[in-house]
Short mmCIF file of C-alpha atoms and ligand atoms in Angstrom, two decimals:
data_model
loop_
_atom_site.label_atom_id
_atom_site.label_comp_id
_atom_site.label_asym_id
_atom_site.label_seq_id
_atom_site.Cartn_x
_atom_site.Cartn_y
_atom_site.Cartn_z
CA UNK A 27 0.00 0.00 0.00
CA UNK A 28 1.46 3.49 -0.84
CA UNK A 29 2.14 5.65 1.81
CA UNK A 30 1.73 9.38 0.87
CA UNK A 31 3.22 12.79 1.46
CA UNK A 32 1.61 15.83 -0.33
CA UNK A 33 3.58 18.58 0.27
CA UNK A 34 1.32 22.18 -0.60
CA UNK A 35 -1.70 20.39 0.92
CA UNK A 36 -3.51 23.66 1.03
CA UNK A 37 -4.27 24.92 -2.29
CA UNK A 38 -6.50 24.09 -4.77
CA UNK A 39 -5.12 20.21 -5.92
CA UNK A 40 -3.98 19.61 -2.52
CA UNK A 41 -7.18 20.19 -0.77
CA UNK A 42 -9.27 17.81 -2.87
CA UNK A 43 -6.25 15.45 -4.11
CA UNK A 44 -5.54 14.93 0.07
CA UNK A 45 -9.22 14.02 1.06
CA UNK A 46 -9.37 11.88 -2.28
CA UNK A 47 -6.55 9.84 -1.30
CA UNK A 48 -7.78 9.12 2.30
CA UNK A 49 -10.94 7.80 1.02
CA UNK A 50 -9.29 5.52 -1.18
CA UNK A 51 -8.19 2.18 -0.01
CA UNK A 52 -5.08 1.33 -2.54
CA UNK A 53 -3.61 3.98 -0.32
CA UNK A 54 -2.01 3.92 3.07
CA UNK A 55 -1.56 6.76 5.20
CA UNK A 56 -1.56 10.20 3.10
CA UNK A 57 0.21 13.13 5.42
CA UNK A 58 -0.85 16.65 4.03
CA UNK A 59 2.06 19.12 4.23
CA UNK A 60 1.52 22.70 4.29
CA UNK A 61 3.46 25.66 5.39
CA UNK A 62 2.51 27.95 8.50
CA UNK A 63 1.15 30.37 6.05
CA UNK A 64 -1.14 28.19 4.51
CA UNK A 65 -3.25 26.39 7.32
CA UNK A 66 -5.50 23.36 6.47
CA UNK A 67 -9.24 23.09 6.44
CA UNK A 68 -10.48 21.41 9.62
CA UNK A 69 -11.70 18.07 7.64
CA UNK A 70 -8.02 17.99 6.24
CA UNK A 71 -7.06 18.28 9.87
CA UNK A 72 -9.38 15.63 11.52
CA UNK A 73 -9.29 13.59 8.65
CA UNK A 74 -5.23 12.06 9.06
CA UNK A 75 -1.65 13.23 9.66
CA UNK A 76 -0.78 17.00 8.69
CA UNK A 77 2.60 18.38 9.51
CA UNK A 78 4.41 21.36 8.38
CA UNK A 79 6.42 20.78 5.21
CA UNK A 80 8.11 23.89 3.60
CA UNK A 81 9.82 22.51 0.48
CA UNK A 82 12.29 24.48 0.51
CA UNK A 83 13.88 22.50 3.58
CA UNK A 84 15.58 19.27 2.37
CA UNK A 85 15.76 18.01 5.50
CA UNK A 86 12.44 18.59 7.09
CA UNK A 87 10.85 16.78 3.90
CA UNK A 88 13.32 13.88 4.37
CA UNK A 89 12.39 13.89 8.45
CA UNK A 90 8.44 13.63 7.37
CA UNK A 91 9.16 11.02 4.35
CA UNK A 92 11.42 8.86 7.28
CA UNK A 93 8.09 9.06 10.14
CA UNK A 94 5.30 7.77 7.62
CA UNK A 95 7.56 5.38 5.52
CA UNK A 96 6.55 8.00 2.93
CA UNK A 97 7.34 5.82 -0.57
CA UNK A 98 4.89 8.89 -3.20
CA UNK A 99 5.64 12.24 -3.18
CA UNK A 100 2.62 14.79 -4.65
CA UNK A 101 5.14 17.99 -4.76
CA UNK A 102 2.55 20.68 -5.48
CA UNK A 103 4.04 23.90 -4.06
CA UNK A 104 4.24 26.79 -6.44
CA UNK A 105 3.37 30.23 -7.17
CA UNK A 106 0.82 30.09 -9.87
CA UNK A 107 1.22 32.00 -13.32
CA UNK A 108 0.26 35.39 -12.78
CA UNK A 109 1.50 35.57 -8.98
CA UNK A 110 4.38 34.52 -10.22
CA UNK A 111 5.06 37.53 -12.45
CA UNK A 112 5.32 39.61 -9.69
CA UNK A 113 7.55 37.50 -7.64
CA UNK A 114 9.98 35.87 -9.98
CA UNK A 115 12.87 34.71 -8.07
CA UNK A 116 10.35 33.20 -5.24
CA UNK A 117 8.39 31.38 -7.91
CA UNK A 118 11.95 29.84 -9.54
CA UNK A 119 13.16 29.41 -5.76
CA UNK A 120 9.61 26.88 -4.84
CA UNK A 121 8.84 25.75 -8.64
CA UNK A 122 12.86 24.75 -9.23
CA UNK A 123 15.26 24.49 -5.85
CA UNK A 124 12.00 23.03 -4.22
CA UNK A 125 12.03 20.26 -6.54
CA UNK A 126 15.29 19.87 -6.59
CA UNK A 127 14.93 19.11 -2.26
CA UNK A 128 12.25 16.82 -3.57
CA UNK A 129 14.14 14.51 -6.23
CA UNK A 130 17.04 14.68 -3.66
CA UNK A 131 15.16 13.01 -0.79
CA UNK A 132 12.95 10.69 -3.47
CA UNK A 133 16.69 9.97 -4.51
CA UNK A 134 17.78 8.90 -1.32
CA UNK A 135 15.00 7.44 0.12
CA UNK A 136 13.35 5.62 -2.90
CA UNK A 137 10.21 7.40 -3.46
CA UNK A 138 8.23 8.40 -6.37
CA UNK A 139 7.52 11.66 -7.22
CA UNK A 140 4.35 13.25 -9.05
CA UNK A 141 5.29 17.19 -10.14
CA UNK A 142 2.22 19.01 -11.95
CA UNK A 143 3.52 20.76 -14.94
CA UNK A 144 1.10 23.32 -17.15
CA UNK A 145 -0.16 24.42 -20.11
CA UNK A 146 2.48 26.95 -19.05
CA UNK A 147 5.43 25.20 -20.62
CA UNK A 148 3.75 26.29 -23.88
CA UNK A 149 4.75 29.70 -25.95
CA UNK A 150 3.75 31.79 -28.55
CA UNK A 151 5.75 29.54 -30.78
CA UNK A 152 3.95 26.32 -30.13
CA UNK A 153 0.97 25.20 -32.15
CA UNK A 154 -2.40 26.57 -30.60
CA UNK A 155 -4.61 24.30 -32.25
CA UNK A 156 -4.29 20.37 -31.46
CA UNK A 157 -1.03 21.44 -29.80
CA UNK A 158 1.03 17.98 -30.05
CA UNK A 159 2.81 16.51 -26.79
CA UNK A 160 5.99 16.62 -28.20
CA UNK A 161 6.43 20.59 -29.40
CA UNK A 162 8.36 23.87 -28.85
CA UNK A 163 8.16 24.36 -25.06
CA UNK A 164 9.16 28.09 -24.71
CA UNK A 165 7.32 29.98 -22.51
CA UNK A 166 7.71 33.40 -21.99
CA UNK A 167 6.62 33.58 -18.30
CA UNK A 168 8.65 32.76 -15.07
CA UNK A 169 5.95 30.02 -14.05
CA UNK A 170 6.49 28.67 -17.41
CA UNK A 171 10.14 28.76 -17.26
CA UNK A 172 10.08 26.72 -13.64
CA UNK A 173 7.25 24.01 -15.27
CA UNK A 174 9.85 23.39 -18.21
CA UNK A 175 12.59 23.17 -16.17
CA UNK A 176 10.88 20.95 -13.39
CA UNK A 177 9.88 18.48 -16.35
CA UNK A 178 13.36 18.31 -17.49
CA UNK A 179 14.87 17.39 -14.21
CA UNK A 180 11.97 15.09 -13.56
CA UNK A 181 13.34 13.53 -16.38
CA UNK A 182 16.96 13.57 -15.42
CA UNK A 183 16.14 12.04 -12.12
CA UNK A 184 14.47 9.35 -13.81
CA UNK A 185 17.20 7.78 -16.56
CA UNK A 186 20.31 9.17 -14.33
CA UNK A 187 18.94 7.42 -10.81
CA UNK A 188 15.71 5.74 -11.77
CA UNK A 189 13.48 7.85 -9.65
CA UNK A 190 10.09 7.31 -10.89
CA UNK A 191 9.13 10.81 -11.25
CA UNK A 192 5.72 11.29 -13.69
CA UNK A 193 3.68 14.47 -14.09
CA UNK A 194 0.81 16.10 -16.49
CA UNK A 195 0.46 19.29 -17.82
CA UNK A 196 -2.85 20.76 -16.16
CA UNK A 197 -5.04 22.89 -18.08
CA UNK A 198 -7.05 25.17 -16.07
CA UNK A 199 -8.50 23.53 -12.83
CA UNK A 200 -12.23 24.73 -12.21
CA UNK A 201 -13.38 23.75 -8.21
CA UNK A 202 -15.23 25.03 -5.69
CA UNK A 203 -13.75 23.75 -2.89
CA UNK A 204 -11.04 25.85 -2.59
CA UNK A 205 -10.27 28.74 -4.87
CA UNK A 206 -7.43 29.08 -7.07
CA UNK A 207 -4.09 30.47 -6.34
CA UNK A 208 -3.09 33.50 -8.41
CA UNK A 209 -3.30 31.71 -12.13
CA UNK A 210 -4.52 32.89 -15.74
CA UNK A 211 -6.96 30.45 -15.62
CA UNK A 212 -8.98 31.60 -12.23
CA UNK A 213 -11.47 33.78 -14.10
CA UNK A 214 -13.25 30.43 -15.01
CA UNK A 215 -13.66 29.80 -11.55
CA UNK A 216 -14.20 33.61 -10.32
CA UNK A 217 -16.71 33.65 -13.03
CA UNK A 218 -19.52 31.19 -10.83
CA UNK A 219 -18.78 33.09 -7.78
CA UNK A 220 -20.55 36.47 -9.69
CA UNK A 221 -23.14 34.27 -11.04
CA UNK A 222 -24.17 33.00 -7.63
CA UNK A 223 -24.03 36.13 -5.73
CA UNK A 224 -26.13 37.93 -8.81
CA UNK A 225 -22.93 40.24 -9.59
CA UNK A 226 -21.63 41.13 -13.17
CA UNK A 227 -18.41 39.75 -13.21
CA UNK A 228 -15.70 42.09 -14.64
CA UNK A 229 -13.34 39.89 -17.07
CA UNK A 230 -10.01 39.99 -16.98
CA UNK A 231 -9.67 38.15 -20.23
CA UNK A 232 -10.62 39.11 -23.70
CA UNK A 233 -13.66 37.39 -25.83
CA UNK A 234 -11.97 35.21 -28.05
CA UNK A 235 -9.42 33.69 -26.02
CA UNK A 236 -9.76 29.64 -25.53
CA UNK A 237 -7.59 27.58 -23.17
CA UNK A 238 -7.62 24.27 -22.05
CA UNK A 239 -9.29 23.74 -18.83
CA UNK A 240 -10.55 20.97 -16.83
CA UNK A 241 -13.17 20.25 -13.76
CA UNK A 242 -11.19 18.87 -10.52
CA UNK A 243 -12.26 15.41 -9.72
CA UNK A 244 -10.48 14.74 -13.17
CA UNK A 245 -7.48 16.28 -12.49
CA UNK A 246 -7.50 14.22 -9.55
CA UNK A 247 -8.01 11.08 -11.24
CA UNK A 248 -5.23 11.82 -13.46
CA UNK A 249 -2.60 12.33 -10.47
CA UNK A 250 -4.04 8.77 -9.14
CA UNK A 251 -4.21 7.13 -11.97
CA UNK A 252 -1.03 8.38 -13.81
CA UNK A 253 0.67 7.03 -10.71
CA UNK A 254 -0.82 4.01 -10.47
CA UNK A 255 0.07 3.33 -14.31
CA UNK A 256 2.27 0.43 -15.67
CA UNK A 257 4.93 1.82 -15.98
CA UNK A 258 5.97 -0.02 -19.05
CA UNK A 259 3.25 1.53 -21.21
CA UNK A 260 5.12 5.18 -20.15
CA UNK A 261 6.13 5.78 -23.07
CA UNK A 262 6.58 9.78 -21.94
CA UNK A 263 6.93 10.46 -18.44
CA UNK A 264 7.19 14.53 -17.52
CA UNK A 265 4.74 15.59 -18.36
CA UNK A 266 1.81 14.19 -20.71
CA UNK A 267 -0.86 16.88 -21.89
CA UNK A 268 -4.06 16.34 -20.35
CA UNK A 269 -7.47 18.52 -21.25
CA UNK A 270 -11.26 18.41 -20.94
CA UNK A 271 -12.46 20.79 -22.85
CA UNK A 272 -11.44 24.63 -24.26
CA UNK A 273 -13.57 27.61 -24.11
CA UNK A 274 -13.34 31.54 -24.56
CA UNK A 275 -15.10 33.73 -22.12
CA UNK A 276 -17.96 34.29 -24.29
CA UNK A 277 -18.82 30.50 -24.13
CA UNK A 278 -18.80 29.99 -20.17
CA UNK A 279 -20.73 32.88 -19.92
CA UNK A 280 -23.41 31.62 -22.76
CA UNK A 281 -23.21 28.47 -20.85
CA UNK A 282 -23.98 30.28 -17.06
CA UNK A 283 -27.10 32.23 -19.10
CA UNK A 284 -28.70 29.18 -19.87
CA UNK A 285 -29.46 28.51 -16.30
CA UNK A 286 -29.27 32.16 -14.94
CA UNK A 287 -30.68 33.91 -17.63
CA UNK A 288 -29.61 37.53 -15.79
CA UNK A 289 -25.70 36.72 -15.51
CA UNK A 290 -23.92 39.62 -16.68
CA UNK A 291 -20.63 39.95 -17.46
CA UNK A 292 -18.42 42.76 -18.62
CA UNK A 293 -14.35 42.97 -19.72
CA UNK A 294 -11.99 44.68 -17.62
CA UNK A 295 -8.99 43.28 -19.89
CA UNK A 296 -5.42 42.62 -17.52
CA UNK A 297 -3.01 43.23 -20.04
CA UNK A 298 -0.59 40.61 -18.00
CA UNK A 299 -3.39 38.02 -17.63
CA UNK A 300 -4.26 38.85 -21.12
CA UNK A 301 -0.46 38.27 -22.43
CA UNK A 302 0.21 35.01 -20.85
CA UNK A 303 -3.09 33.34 -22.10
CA UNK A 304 -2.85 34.73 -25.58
CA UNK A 305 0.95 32.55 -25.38
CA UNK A 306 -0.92 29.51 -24.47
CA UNK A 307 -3.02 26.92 -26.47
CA UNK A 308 -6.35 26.97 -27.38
CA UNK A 309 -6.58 23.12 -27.45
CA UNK A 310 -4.07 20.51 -26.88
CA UNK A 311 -4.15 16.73 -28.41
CA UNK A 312 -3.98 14.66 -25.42
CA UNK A 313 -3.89 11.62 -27.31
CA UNK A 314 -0.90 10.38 -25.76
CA UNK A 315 -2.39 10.37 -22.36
CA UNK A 316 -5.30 8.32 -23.41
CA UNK A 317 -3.06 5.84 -25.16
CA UNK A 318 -0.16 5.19 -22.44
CA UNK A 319 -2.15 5.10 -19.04
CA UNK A 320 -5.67 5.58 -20.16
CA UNK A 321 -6.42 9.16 -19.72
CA UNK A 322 -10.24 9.85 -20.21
CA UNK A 323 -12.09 13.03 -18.32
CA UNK A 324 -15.52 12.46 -17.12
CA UNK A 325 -16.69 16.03 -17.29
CA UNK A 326 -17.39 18.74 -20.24
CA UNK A 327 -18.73 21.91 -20.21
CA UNK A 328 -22.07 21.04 -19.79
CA UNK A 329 -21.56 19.00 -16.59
CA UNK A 330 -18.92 21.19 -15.51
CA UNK A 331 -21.56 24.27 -15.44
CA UNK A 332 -24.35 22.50 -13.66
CA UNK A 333 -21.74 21.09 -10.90
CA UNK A 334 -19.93 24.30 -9.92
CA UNK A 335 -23.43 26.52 -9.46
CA UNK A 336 -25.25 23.89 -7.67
CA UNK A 337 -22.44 23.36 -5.17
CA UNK A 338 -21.73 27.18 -4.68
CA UNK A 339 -25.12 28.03 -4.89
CA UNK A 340 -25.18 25.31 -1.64
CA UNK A 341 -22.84 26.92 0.00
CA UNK A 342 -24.89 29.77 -0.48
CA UNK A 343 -23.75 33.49 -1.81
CA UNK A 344 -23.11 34.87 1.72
CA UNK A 345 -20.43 32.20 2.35
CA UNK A 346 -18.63 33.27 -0.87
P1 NAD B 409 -2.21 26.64 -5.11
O1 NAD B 409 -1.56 27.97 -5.26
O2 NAD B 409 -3.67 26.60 -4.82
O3 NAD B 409 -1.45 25.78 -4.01
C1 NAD B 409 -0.07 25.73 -3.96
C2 NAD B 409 0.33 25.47 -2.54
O4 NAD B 409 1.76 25.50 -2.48
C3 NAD B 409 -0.20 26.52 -1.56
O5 NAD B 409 -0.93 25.89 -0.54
C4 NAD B 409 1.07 27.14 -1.01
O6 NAD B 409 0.96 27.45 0.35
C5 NAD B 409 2.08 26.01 -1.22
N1 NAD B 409 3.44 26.50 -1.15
C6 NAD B 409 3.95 27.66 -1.62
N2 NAD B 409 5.24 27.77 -1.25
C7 NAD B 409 5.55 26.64 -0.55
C8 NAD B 409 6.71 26.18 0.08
N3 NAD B 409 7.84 26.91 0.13
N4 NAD B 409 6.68 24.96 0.69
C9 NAD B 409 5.54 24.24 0.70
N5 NAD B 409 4.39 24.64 0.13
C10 NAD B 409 4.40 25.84 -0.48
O7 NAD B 409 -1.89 25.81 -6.42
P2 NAD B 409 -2.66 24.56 -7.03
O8 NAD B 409 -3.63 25.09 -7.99
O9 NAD B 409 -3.10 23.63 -5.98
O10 NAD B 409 -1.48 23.93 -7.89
C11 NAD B 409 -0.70 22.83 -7.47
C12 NAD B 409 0.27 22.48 -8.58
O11 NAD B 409 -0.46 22.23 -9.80
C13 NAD B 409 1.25 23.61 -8.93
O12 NAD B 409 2.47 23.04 -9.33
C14 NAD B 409 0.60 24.29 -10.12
O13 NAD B 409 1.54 24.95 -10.93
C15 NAD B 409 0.01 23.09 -10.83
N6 NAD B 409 -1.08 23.46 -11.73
C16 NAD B 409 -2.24 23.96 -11.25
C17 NAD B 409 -3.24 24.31 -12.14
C18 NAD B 409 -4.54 24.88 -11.67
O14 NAD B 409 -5.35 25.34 -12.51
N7 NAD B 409 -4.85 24.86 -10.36
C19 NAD B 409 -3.04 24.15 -13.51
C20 NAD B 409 -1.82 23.68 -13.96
C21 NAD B 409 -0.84 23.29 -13.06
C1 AKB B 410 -2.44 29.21 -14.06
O1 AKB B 410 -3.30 29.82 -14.72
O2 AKB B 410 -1.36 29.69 -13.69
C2 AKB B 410 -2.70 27.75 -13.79
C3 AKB B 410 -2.14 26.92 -14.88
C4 AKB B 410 -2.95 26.64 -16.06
O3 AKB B 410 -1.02 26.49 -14.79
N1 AKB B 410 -4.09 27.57 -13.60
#
């Protein structure tokens, strides 16, 4: 049975991928790491073992991996795209030296090591349009720059030391559990929050504009299932492309009308929002995915709709 350390517990994969894992009996115990900053939601707390992991301390990571017999590593610290803009050398510090302290300890201590990479590893270069797995990777942002990096020393660690390191690059993660972290992508979830509290949402990204994107408990499944894959049918490793569906703004919010005919929405265009999204795909051939471990979301747009207003609309708009 795997035992599990997530280290970035807190955020918007860790949250679900944590109480996922615990329900799941293939797995042993999963200990959520987080940093002081970032504390954990009381059902992460009373659910199983949380302790503070920063990753950018080697040894601390190494002293949690030693307690629970730790033998999977989810490494999901990182400062998302457009955070990371405005913090650069932090973002390269988590997204690169972190990983770096991760493959070191997975190194040592014979663990395997699952590292989301991005649609972010994409440029302007790269083919928008059924953008192939195997393509010109150069991004023009910092986050982009760590995700490209991180999936070439994911690799490294694998053929130099045979860590078995795997990894997919997420599209745009929709959820209402817990809201996104500072990405391009967050106006798709921002977007519901408007619509339930009978706000017009203000857009920070232009009509027009598609990018991958997919609901959460798929995402999920691919970080289970990816590492739970034969790993003889890998025929890629770091990082396969992964997608649901692709949308502009102008489709989600058709989509939100048909069940709350009022939604408004308006554009208030960030021009560094804007910039990194127009450098991304519009829609990526994930074919590889399907093929080597068997890659197949459950939800489109549709579905995806219906599920994020019912369950805010539960929560109900004062909570939001
Ligand atoms: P998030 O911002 O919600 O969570 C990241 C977590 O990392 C936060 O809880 C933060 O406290 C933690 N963290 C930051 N610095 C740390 C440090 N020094 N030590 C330990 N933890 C630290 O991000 P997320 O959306 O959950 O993303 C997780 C991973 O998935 C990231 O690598 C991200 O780039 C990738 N990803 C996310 C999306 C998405 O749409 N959510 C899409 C593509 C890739
Ligand atoms: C972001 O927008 O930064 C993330 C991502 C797609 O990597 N959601």
């Amino acid at each position: 049975m795997k035992n599990v350390l997530v280290i970035g517990a807190a955020g918007q994969i860790g949250t679900e991928l944590v109480a996922t894992l615990r329900a799941d009996d293939r797995f042993g115990t999963i200990v959520a790491g987080h940093t002081t900053r970032t504390p954990l939601p009381d059902s992460l707390l009373q659910s199983g073992p949380c302790e503070c992991v920063d990753i950018l301390d080697a040894r601390r990571i190494a002293e949690v991996v030693k307690t629970y017999n730790v033998d999977t590593i989810y490494n999901l610290a990182a400062l998302l795209s457009a955070t990371a803009e405005s913090k650069p050398l932090a973002a390269w510090n988590v997204g690169v030296n972190g990983l770096i302290n991760t493959l070191e300890v997975a190194r040592e201590l014979g663990c395997a090591v699952f590292t989301p990479s991005s649609i972010g590893v994409f440029g302007p270069e790269t083919p928008a349009v059924m953008t192939p797995q195997d393509t010109v990777c150069r991004p023009k942002t910092v986050y982009g720059i760590t995700k490209v990096t991180g999936e070439l020393l994911s690799d490294y660690y694998f053929h130099k030391y045979g860590v078995d390191t795997r990894s997919v690059r997420y599209p745009g993660l929709i959820s209402h559990e817990t809201p996104p972290g500072g990405g391009t992508t967050d106006y798709a979830v921002e977007i519901f929050y408007s619509a339930v509290k009978g706000e017009t949402y203000a857009c920070p990204i232009a009509a027009g504009t598609f990018m991958d994107m997919a609901f959460m408990s798929d995402a999920i499944d691919a970080a289970v299932n990816l590492m739970l894959a034969d790993p003889q049918r890998l025929k890629h490793r770091n990082s396969f492309n992964v997608t649901a569906m692709s949308f502009d703004p102008e489709m989600l919010a058709a989509e939100i009308r048909k069940r709350k005919p009022d939604f408004s929405m308006r554009y208030a265009v960030d021009p560094l929002r804007q910039s990194i999204a127009s450098s991304w795909p519009d829609a990526m051939d994930d074919s590889c995915a399907r093929e080597e471990w068997g890659w197949q979301p459950k939800i489109g747009l549709s579905e995806m709709v219906d599920i994020m207003l019912s369950a805010l609309e539960k929560k109900g708009a004062g909570a939001l």
